[in-house]
Short mmCIF file of C-alpha atoms in Angstrom, two decimals:
data_model
loop_
_atom_site.label_atom_id
_atom_site.label_comp_id
_atom_site.label_asym_id
_atom_site.label_seq_id
_atom_site.Cartn_x
_atom_site.Cartn_y
_atom_site.Cartn_z
CA MET A 1 66.94 135.59 68.77
CA SER A 2 64.45 136.25 65.97
CA LEU A 3 66.21 137.51 62.85
CA PRO A 4 64.75 139.18 59.73
CA GLU A 5 63.98 137.11 56.63
CA ILE A 6 66.87 136.63 54.20
CA VAL A 7 65.98 137.82 50.68
CA SER A 8 67.63 138.90 47.44
CA ARG A 9 68.89 142.46 46.94
CA GLU A 10 65.98 143.15 44.57
CA GLN A 11 63.43 141.96 47.13
CA TRP A 12 65.14 144.06 49.81
CA ARG A 13 64.99 147.18 47.60
CA ALA A 14 61.27 146.66 46.98
CA ALA A 15 60.53 146.23 50.68
CA ARG A 16 62.73 149.22 51.53
CA GLU A 17 60.91 151.42 49.01
CA GLU A 18 57.53 150.46 50.44
CA LEU A 19 58.76 151.36 53.92
CA ARG A 20 60.30 154.60 52.64
CA ARG A 21 56.90 155.77 51.46
CA ARG A 22 55.47 155.12 54.91
CA GLU A 23 58.44 156.89 56.53
CA GLU A 24 57.82 159.91 54.31
CA SER A 25 54.19 159.99 55.42
CA ALA A 26 55.27 159.74 59.07
CA ARG A 27 57.79 162.56 58.55
CA ARG A 28 55.07 164.84 57.20
CA GLU A 29 52.90 163.98 60.20
CA ARG A 30 55.81 164.79 62.56
CA GLU A 31 56.25 168.14 60.82
CA ALA A 32 52.53 168.86 61.23
CA LEU A 33 52.73 167.95 64.92
CA GLY A 34 55.74 170.23 65.29
CA ALA A 35 53.77 173.10 63.81
CA GLU A 36 50.91 172.41 66.23
CA ARG A 37 53.38 172.29 69.11
CA ARG A 38 54.67 175.73 68.17
CA ARG A 39 51.09 177.04 68.15
CA LEU A 40 50.34 175.84 71.68
CA PRO A 41 49.29 178.66 74.03
CA MET A 42 51.76 179.62 76.74
CA VAL A 43 51.57 180.40 80.46
CA GLU A 44 53.40 183.27 82.12
CA VAL A 45 55.52 182.08 85.05
CA ASP A 46 57.54 183.66 87.82
CA PRO A 47 60.97 184.63 86.42
CA GLU A 48 62.38 184.69 89.95
CA TYR A 49 62.42 180.95 90.70
CA LEU A 50 65.69 180.46 92.58
CA PHE A 51 68.39 177.91 91.78
CA GLU A 52 71.96 177.24 92.88
CA GLY A 53 74.67 176.66 90.29
CA GLY A 54 78.37 177.03 89.72
CA ASP A 55 78.23 180.81 90.16
CA GLY A 56 75.96 180.74 93.20
CA LYS A 57 72.32 181.76 93.23
CA ALA A 58 70.50 182.20 89.91
CA THR A 59 66.94 182.95 88.85
CA LEU A 60 64.97 181.30 86.08
CA LEU A 61 65.60 184.44 84.05
CA ASP A 62 69.36 183.98 84.58
CA LEU A 63 69.19 180.47 83.13
CA PHE A 64 68.33 181.98 79.72
CA GLU A 65 71.83 183.54 79.61
CA GLY A 66 70.35 186.42 77.62
CA ARG A 67 68.80 184.21 74.95
CA SER A 68 65.13 184.05 73.97
CA GLN A 69 64.48 180.38 74.67
CA LEU A 70 65.42 177.91 77.38
CA VAL A 71 65.17 174.12 77.46
CA VAL A 72 65.31 172.63 80.97
CA HIS A 73 66.20 168.97 81.45
CA HIS A 74 64.42 167.69 84.57
CA PHE A 75 67.23 165.37 85.68
CA MET A 76 66.17 162.83 88.32
CA PHE A 77 68.56 163.30 91.25
CA ALA A 78 66.83 163.20 94.64
CA PRO A 79 68.41 165.02 97.60
CA GLU A 80 69.37 161.76 99.32
CA TRP A 81 70.98 160.15 96.25
CA VAL A 82 74.74 160.01 95.72
CA THR A 83 74.50 159.76 91.92
CA GLY A 84 71.86 160.76 89.38
CA CYS A 85 69.46 158.56 87.44
CA PRO A 86 71.26 156.40 84.81
CA CYS A 87 68.50 156.97 82.23
CA CYS A 88 68.68 160.74 82.70
CA ALA A 89 72.46 160.48 82.48
CA ALA A 90 72.19 158.57 79.20
CA PHE A 91 69.98 161.33 77.82
CA LEU A 92 72.36 164.07 78.94
CA ASP A 93 75.28 162.18 77.37
CA GLN A 94 73.52 162.66 74.03
CA VAL A 95 72.90 166.40 74.27
CA GLY A 96 76.36 167.21 72.94
CA HIS A 97 77.82 170.64 72.30
CA LEU A 98 75.45 173.49 73.10
CA ALA A 99 76.79 175.80 70.36
CA HIS A 100 74.15 174.56 67.93
CA LEU A 101 71.37 175.52 70.36
CA SER A 102 73.07 178.80 71.25
CA ALA A 103 73.27 179.71 67.55
CA ARG A 104 69.49 179.37 67.47
CA ASN A 105 68.99 181.72 70.42
CA THR A 106 68.27 178.83 72.81
CA SER A 107 69.92 177.91 76.11
CA PHE A 108 69.95 174.53 77.84
CA ALA A 109 70.25 173.64 81.52
CA ALA A 110 69.75 170.57 83.69
CA VAL A 111 67.83 171.01 86.95
CA SER A 112 67.61 168.57 89.89
CA ARG A 113 66.35 168.55 93.47
CA ALA A 114 69.70 167.34 94.79
CA PRO A 115 71.85 169.96 96.53
CA PHE A 116 74.49 171.49 94.29
CA THR A 117 77.20 170.02 96.53
CA ARG A 118 76.12 166.58 95.26
CA ILE A 119 75.52 167.64 91.67
CA LEU A 120 79.01 169.12 91.24
CA PRO A 121 81.12 165.98 91.88
CA PHE A 122 78.76 163.80 89.84
CA LYS A 123 78.87 166.26 86.94
CA ALA A 124 82.68 166.23 87.10
CA ARG A 125 82.75 162.43 87.18
CA MET A 126 80.57 162.26 84.05
CA GLY A 127 82.65 164.88 82.24
CA TRP A 128 79.68 167.09 81.42
CA THR A 129 79.99 170.83 80.82
CA VAL A 130 76.31 171.74 80.43
CA PRO A 131 74.91 174.18 83.02
CA TRP A 132 73.33 172.26 85.90
CA TYR A 133 71.41 173.74 88.81
CA SER A 134 69.83 172.64 92.05
CA SER A 135 66.21 173.70 92.50
CA ALA A 136 66.24 172.91 96.24
CA PRO A 137 64.44 173.92 98.35
CA GLY A 138 62.08 175.73 95.96
CA ASP A 139 58.91 174.65 94.18
CA PHE A 140 60.21 174.59 90.60
CA ASN A 141 60.11 170.80 90.25
CA ASP A 142 56.62 170.56 91.72
CA ASP A 143 55.24 173.44 89.69
CA PHE A 144 56.43 171.91 86.42
CA GLU A 145 55.39 168.37 87.37
CA ALA A 146 58.91 166.96 87.37
CA THR A 147 58.25 165.93 90.97
CA VAL A 148 54.94 164.29 91.78
CA ARG A 149 53.55 163.03 95.07
CA ASP A 150 53.09 159.33 95.81
CA GLY A 151 51.28 159.07 99.14
CA GLY A 152 52.76 162.42 100.08
CA LYS A 153 56.31 161.31 99.22
CA PRO A 154 58.07 163.28 96.45
CA VAL A 155 58.92 161.17 93.41
CA ASP A 156 60.91 162.60 90.52
CA ARG A 157 60.32 161.84 86.85
CA PRO A 158 62.45 162.72 83.83
CA GLY A 159 61.32 165.45 81.51
CA LEU A 160 62.02 168.50 79.41
CA SER A 161 60.35 171.89 79.79
CA CYS A 162 60.62 174.75 77.30
CA PHE A 163 60.41 178.43 78.13
CA LEU A 164 60.25 181.65 76.11
CA ARG A 165 61.55 185.02 77.28
CA ASP A 166 60.18 188.43 76.33
CA ARG A 167 62.52 190.91 78.01
CA ASP A 168 61.97 190.22 81.75
CA ARG A 169 58.85 188.11 81.29
CA VAL A 170 59.07 184.30 81.11
CA PHE A 171 56.52 181.92 79.59
CA HIS A 172 56.17 178.13 79.80
CA THR A 173 55.48 176.78 76.30
CA TYR A 174 55.91 172.99 76.42
CA SER A 175 56.81 169.98 78.58
CA VAL A 176 57.34 166.29 77.89
CA TYR A 177 57.98 163.52 80.41
CA ASP A 178 58.99 159.91 80.98
CA ALA A 179 59.22 157.50 78.02
CA ASP A 180 58.43 160.24 75.49
CA LEU A 181 62.01 161.46 75.99
CA ASP A 182 63.27 158.30 74.28
CA GLU A 183 62.12 159.69 70.95
CA LEU A 184 64.39 162.72 71.44
CA GLY A 185 67.60 160.81 72.14
CA THR A 186 70.24 159.94 69.54
CA THR A 187 70.86 156.45 70.92
CA ALA A 188 67.21 155.40 70.60
CA ALA A 189 66.97 156.98 67.15
CA LEU A 190 70.04 155.10 65.92
CA LEU A 191 68.96 151.78 67.44
CA ASP A 192 65.53 152.20 65.84
CA LEU A 193 67.30 151.99 62.46
CA THR A 194 68.84 148.60 63.29
CA ALA A 195 67.42 145.11 62.86
CA LEU A 196 67.56 144.28 66.58
CA GLY A 197 66.10 147.58 67.76
CA ARG A 198 66.49 149.32 71.11
CA ARG A 199 66.70 146.27 73.37
CA PRO A 200 68.37 143.37 71.56
CA ALA A 201 68.51 140.06 73.43
CA GLY A 202 71.39 139.98 75.88
CA SER A 203 71.81 143.74 75.97
CA GLU A 204 72.39 145.51 79.27
CA ALA A 205 70.08 147.89 81.05
CA LEU A 206 71.21 151.50 80.88
CA ARG A 207 74.07 152.35 83.24
CA LEU A 208 76.18 155.40 83.89
CA HIS A 209 78.61 155.53 80.99
CA ASP A 210 81.62 154.68 83.19
CA GLU A 211 79.96 151.59 84.71
CA TYR A 212 79.69 149.30 81.68
CA ASP A 213 81.87 146.17 81.73
CA PHE A 214 83.55 146.65 78.35
#
Protein backbone atom coordinates (compact mmCIF):
# COMPACT_ATOMS: atom_id res chain seq x y z
CA MET A 1 0.00 0.00 0.00
CA SER A 2 1.40 3.39 -1.00
CA LEU A 3 1.03 5.92 1.82
CA PRO A 4 1.36 9.72 1.74
CA GLU A 5 4.64 11.38 2.72
CA ILE A 6 5.10 12.08 6.44
CA VAL A 7 5.82 15.78 7.10
CA SER A 8 5.68 18.34 9.91
CA ARG A 9 2.45 20.13 10.80
CA GLU A 10 3.79 23.33 9.23
CA GLN A 11 4.59 21.56 5.96
CA TRP A 12 1.14 19.94 6.00
CA ARG A 13 -0.56 23.33 6.48
CA ALA A 14 1.36 24.81 3.55
CA ALA A 15 0.45 21.91 1.26
CA ARG A 16 -3.16 22.02 2.45
CA GLU A 17 -3.40 25.75 1.72
CA GLU A 18 -2.06 25.27 -1.80
CA LEU A 19 -4.65 22.56 -2.40
CA ARG A 20 -7.39 24.71 -0.85
CA ARG A 21 -6.78 27.39 -3.46
CA ARG A 22 -7.18 24.80 -6.21
CA GLU A 23 -10.32 23.43 -4.54
CA GLU A 24 -11.77 26.94 -4.45
CA SER A 25 -11.10 27.32 -8.17
CA ALA A 26 -12.74 23.94 -8.85
CA ARG A 27 -15.76 24.94 -6.73
CA ARG A 28 -16.24 28.09 -8.79
CA GLU A 29 -16.03 26.01 -11.97
CA ARG A 30 -18.64 23.58 -10.58
CA GLU A 31 -20.92 26.52 -9.81
CA ALA A 32 -20.48 27.81 -13.36
CA LEU A 33 -21.28 24.36 -14.76
CA GLY A 34 -24.37 24.22 -12.55
CA ALA A 35 -25.55 27.52 -13.97
CA GLU A 36 -25.01 26.21 -17.51
CA ARG A 37 -26.91 23.04 -16.63
CA ARG A 38 -29.87 25.11 -15.48
CA ARG A 39 -29.80 27.00 -18.78
CA LEU A 40 -29.98 23.84 -20.90
CA PRO A 41 -32.99 23.78 -23.25
CA MET A 42 -35.73 21.30 -22.42
CA VAL A 43 -37.85 18.82 -24.37
CA GLU A 44 -41.58 18.35 -23.86
CA VAL A 45 -42.46 14.71 -23.17
CA ASP A 46 -45.60 12.65 -22.85
CA PRO A 47 -46.99 13.10 -19.31
CA GLU A 48 -48.95 9.85 -19.67
CA TYR A 49 -46.08 7.34 -19.52
CA LEU A 50 -47.52 4.51 -17.43
CA PHE A 51 -45.91 2.92 -14.37
CA GLU A 52 -46.96 0.52 -11.64
CA GLY A 53 -46.30 1.36 -8.00
CA GLY A 54 -47.60 0.74 -4.52
CA ASP A 55 -50.95 2.37 -5.31
CA GLY A 56 -51.39 0.70 -8.69
CA LYS A 57 -51.07 2.42 -12.04
CA ALA A 58 -49.49 5.88 -12.19
CA THR A 59 -48.52 8.31 -14.93
CA LEU A 60 -45.33 10.32 -15.21
CA LEU A 61 -47.38 13.31 -14.12
CA ASP A 62 -48.44 11.40 -10.99
CA LEU A 63 -44.81 10.81 -10.05
CA PHE A 64 -44.41 14.56 -9.45
CA GLU A 65 -46.85 14.27 -6.50
CA GLY A 66 -48.01 17.81 -7.25
CA ARG A 67 -44.52 19.32 -7.14
CA SER A 68 -42.77 21.25 -9.91
CA GLN A 69 -39.72 19.04 -10.34
CA LEU A 70 -39.04 15.31 -10.44
CA VAL A 71 -35.76 13.40 -10.24
CA VAL A 72 -35.98 9.82 -11.52
CA HIS A 73 -33.35 7.27 -10.51
CA HIS A 74 -32.95 4.74 -13.34
CA PHE A 75 -32.36 1.74 -11.08
CA MET A 76 -30.93 -1.30 -12.91
CA PHE A 77 -33.31 -4.17 -12.19
CA ALA A 78 -34.04 -6.32 -15.24
CA PRO A 79 -37.32 -8.27 -15.42
CA GLU A 80 -35.57 -11.62 -14.95
CA TRP A 81 -33.48 -10.55 -11.94
CA VAL A 82 -34.38 -11.47 -8.36
CA THR A 83 -32.53 -8.51 -6.82
CA GLY A 84 -31.48 -5.11 -8.11
CA CYS A 85 -28.02 -3.88 -9.07
CA PRO A 86 -25.69 -3.51 -6.03
CA CYS A 87 -24.21 -0.25 -7.36
CA CYS A 88 -27.68 1.24 -7.88
CA ALA A 89 -28.61 0.01 -4.42
CA ALA A 90 -25.55 1.72 -2.93
CA PHE A 91 -26.60 4.97 -4.59
CA LEU A 92 -30.18 4.68 -3.33
CA ASP A 93 -28.89 3.98 0.19
CA GLN A 94 -27.35 7.46 0.09
CA VAL A 95 -30.43 9.38 -1.02
CA GLY A 96 -31.71 9.68 2.53
CA HIS A 97 -34.86 11.45 3.70
CA LEU A 98 -36.82 13.07 0.89
CA ALA A 99 -38.11 15.96 3.04
CA HIS A 100 -35.19 18.14 1.96
CA LEU A 101 -36.09 17.65 -1.71
CA SER A 102 -39.81 18.05 -1.02
CA ALA A 103 -39.13 21.37 0.72
CA ARG A 104 -37.56 22.53 -2.53
CA ASN A 105 -40.60 21.57 -4.60
CA THR A 106 -38.89 18.44 -5.97
CA SER A 107 -40.00 14.81 -5.90
CA PHE A 108 -37.84 11.70 -6.24
CA ALA A 109 -38.68 8.24 -7.54
CA ALA A 110 -36.80 5.12 -8.60
CA VAL A 111 -37.88 3.41 -11.82
CA SER A 112 -36.93 -0.08 -13.05
CA ARG A 113 -37.97 -2.50 -15.79
CA ALA A 114 -38.58 -5.30 -13.28
CA PRO A 115 -42.22 -6.05 -12.50
CA PHE A 116 -43.48 -4.39 -9.34
CA THR A 117 -44.04 -7.83 -7.79
CA ARG A 118 -40.24 -8.21 -7.74
CA ILE A 119 -39.47 -4.63 -6.77
CA LEU A 120 -41.71 -4.71 -3.69
CA PRO A 121 -39.99 -7.53 -1.72
CA PHE A 122 -36.53 -6.24 -2.61
CA LYS A 123 -37.46 -2.72 -1.50
CA ALA A 124 -38.76 -4.14 1.79
CA ARG A 125 -35.58 -6.18 2.29
CA MET A 126 -33.44 -3.05 1.80
CA GLY A 127 -35.61 -0.98 4.14
CA TRP A 128 -36.18 1.80 1.62
CA THR A 129 -39.21 4.07 1.72
CA VAL A 130 -38.62 6.09 -1.47
CA PRO A 131 -41.29 5.76 -4.18
CA TRP A 132 -40.32 3.02 -6.65
CA TYR A 133 -42.13 2.13 -9.84
CA SER A 134 -42.01 -0.47 -12.58
CA SER A 135 -41.90 0.94 -16.11
CA ALA A 136 -42.77 -2.43 -17.68
CA PRO A 137 -43.90 -2.98 -20.35
CA GLY A 138 -43.68 0.63 -21.57
CA ASP A 139 -40.99 2.55 -23.43
CA PHE A 140 -39.91 4.92 -20.65
CA ASN A 141 -36.50 3.29 -20.10
CA ASP A 142 -35.76 3.18 -23.83
CA ASP A 143 -36.91 6.72 -24.48
CA PHE A 144 -34.67 8.13 -21.75
CA GLU A 145 -31.70 5.92 -22.67
CA ALA A 146 -31.66 4.01 -19.39
CA THR A 147 -32.04 0.86 -21.48
CA VAL A 148 -29.89 0.50 -24.57
CA ARG A 149 -29.70 -2.28 -27.14
CA ASP A 150 -26.71 -4.61 -27.42
CA GLY A 151 -27.25 -6.76 -30.50
CA GLY A 152 -30.98 -6.29 -30.03
CA LYS A 153 -30.85 -7.37 -26.37
CA PRO A 154 -31.97 -4.77 -23.80
CA VAL A 155 -29.21 -3.73 -21.42
CA ASP A 156 -29.90 -1.38 -18.52
CA ARG A 157 -27.56 1.33 -17.27
CA PRO A 158 -27.77 3.46 -14.13
CA GLY A 159 -28.77 7.07 -14.41
CA LEU A 160 -30.74 10.05 -13.21
CA SER A 161 -33.23 12.04 -15.27
CA CYS A 162 -34.73 15.38 -14.25
CA PHE A 163 -38.14 16.68 -15.27
CA LEU A 164 -39.99 19.97 -14.89
CA ARG A 165 -43.77 20.33 -14.69
CA ASP A 166 -45.83 23.28 -15.89
CA ARG A 167 -49.40 22.44 -14.89
CA ASP A 168 -50.16 19.31 -16.99
CA ARG A 169 -47.15 19.64 -19.27
CA VAL A 170 -43.90 17.77 -18.53
CA PHE A 171 -40.42 18.61 -19.79
CA HIS A 172 -37.17 16.63 -19.73
CA THR A 173 -34.36 18.94 -18.58
CA TYR A 174 -31.32 16.77 -17.79
CA SER A 175 -29.95 13.22 -17.61
CA VAL A 176 -26.70 11.70 -16.37
CA TYR A 177 -25.58 8.07 -16.63
CA ASP A 178 -23.08 5.44 -15.55
CA ALA A 179 -19.89 6.47 -13.71
CA ASP A 180 -20.93 10.14 -13.59
CA LEU A 181 -23.35 9.16 -10.80
CA ASP A 182 -20.37 8.48 -8.53
CA GLU A 183 -19.82 12.21 -8.20
CA LEU A 184 -23.34 12.60 -6.79
CA GLY A 185 -23.06 10.00 -4.04
CA THR A 186 -22.13 10.72 -0.43
CA THR A 187 -19.92 7.63 -0.08
CA ALA A 188 -17.70 8.58 -3.02
CA ALA A 189 -17.55 12.20 -1.86
CA LEU A 190 -16.46 11.18 1.64
CA LEU A 191 -13.90 8.65 0.40
CA ASP A 192 -12.47 11.28 -1.95
CA LEU A 193 -11.50 13.24 1.18
CA THR A 194 -9.46 10.34 2.57
CA ALA A 195 -5.84 9.38 1.95
CA LEU A 196 -6.70 5.97 0.48
CA GLY A 197 -9.52 7.21 -1.75
CA ARG A 198 -12.49 5.32 -3.14
CA ARG A 199 -10.90 1.90 -3.61
CA PRO A 200 -8.23 1.29 -0.96
CA ALA A 201 -6.24 -1.93 -1.28
CA GLY A 202 -8.11 -4.88 0.16
CA SER A 203 -11.49 -3.17 0.03
CA GLU A 204 -14.53 -5.07 -1.18
CA ALA A 205 -16.53 -4.49 -4.31
CA LEU A 206 -19.91 -2.89 -3.69
CA ARG A 207 -22.53 -5.28 -2.34
CA LEU A 208 -26.09 -4.95 -1.15
CA HIS A 209 -25.81 -3.41 2.30
CA ASP A 210 -26.98 -6.60 4.06
CA GLU A 211 -24.43 -8.82 2.27
CA TYR A 212 -21.15 -7.50 3.70
CA ASP A 213 -19.23 -9.87 5.99
CA PHE A 214 -18.80 -7.52 8.94
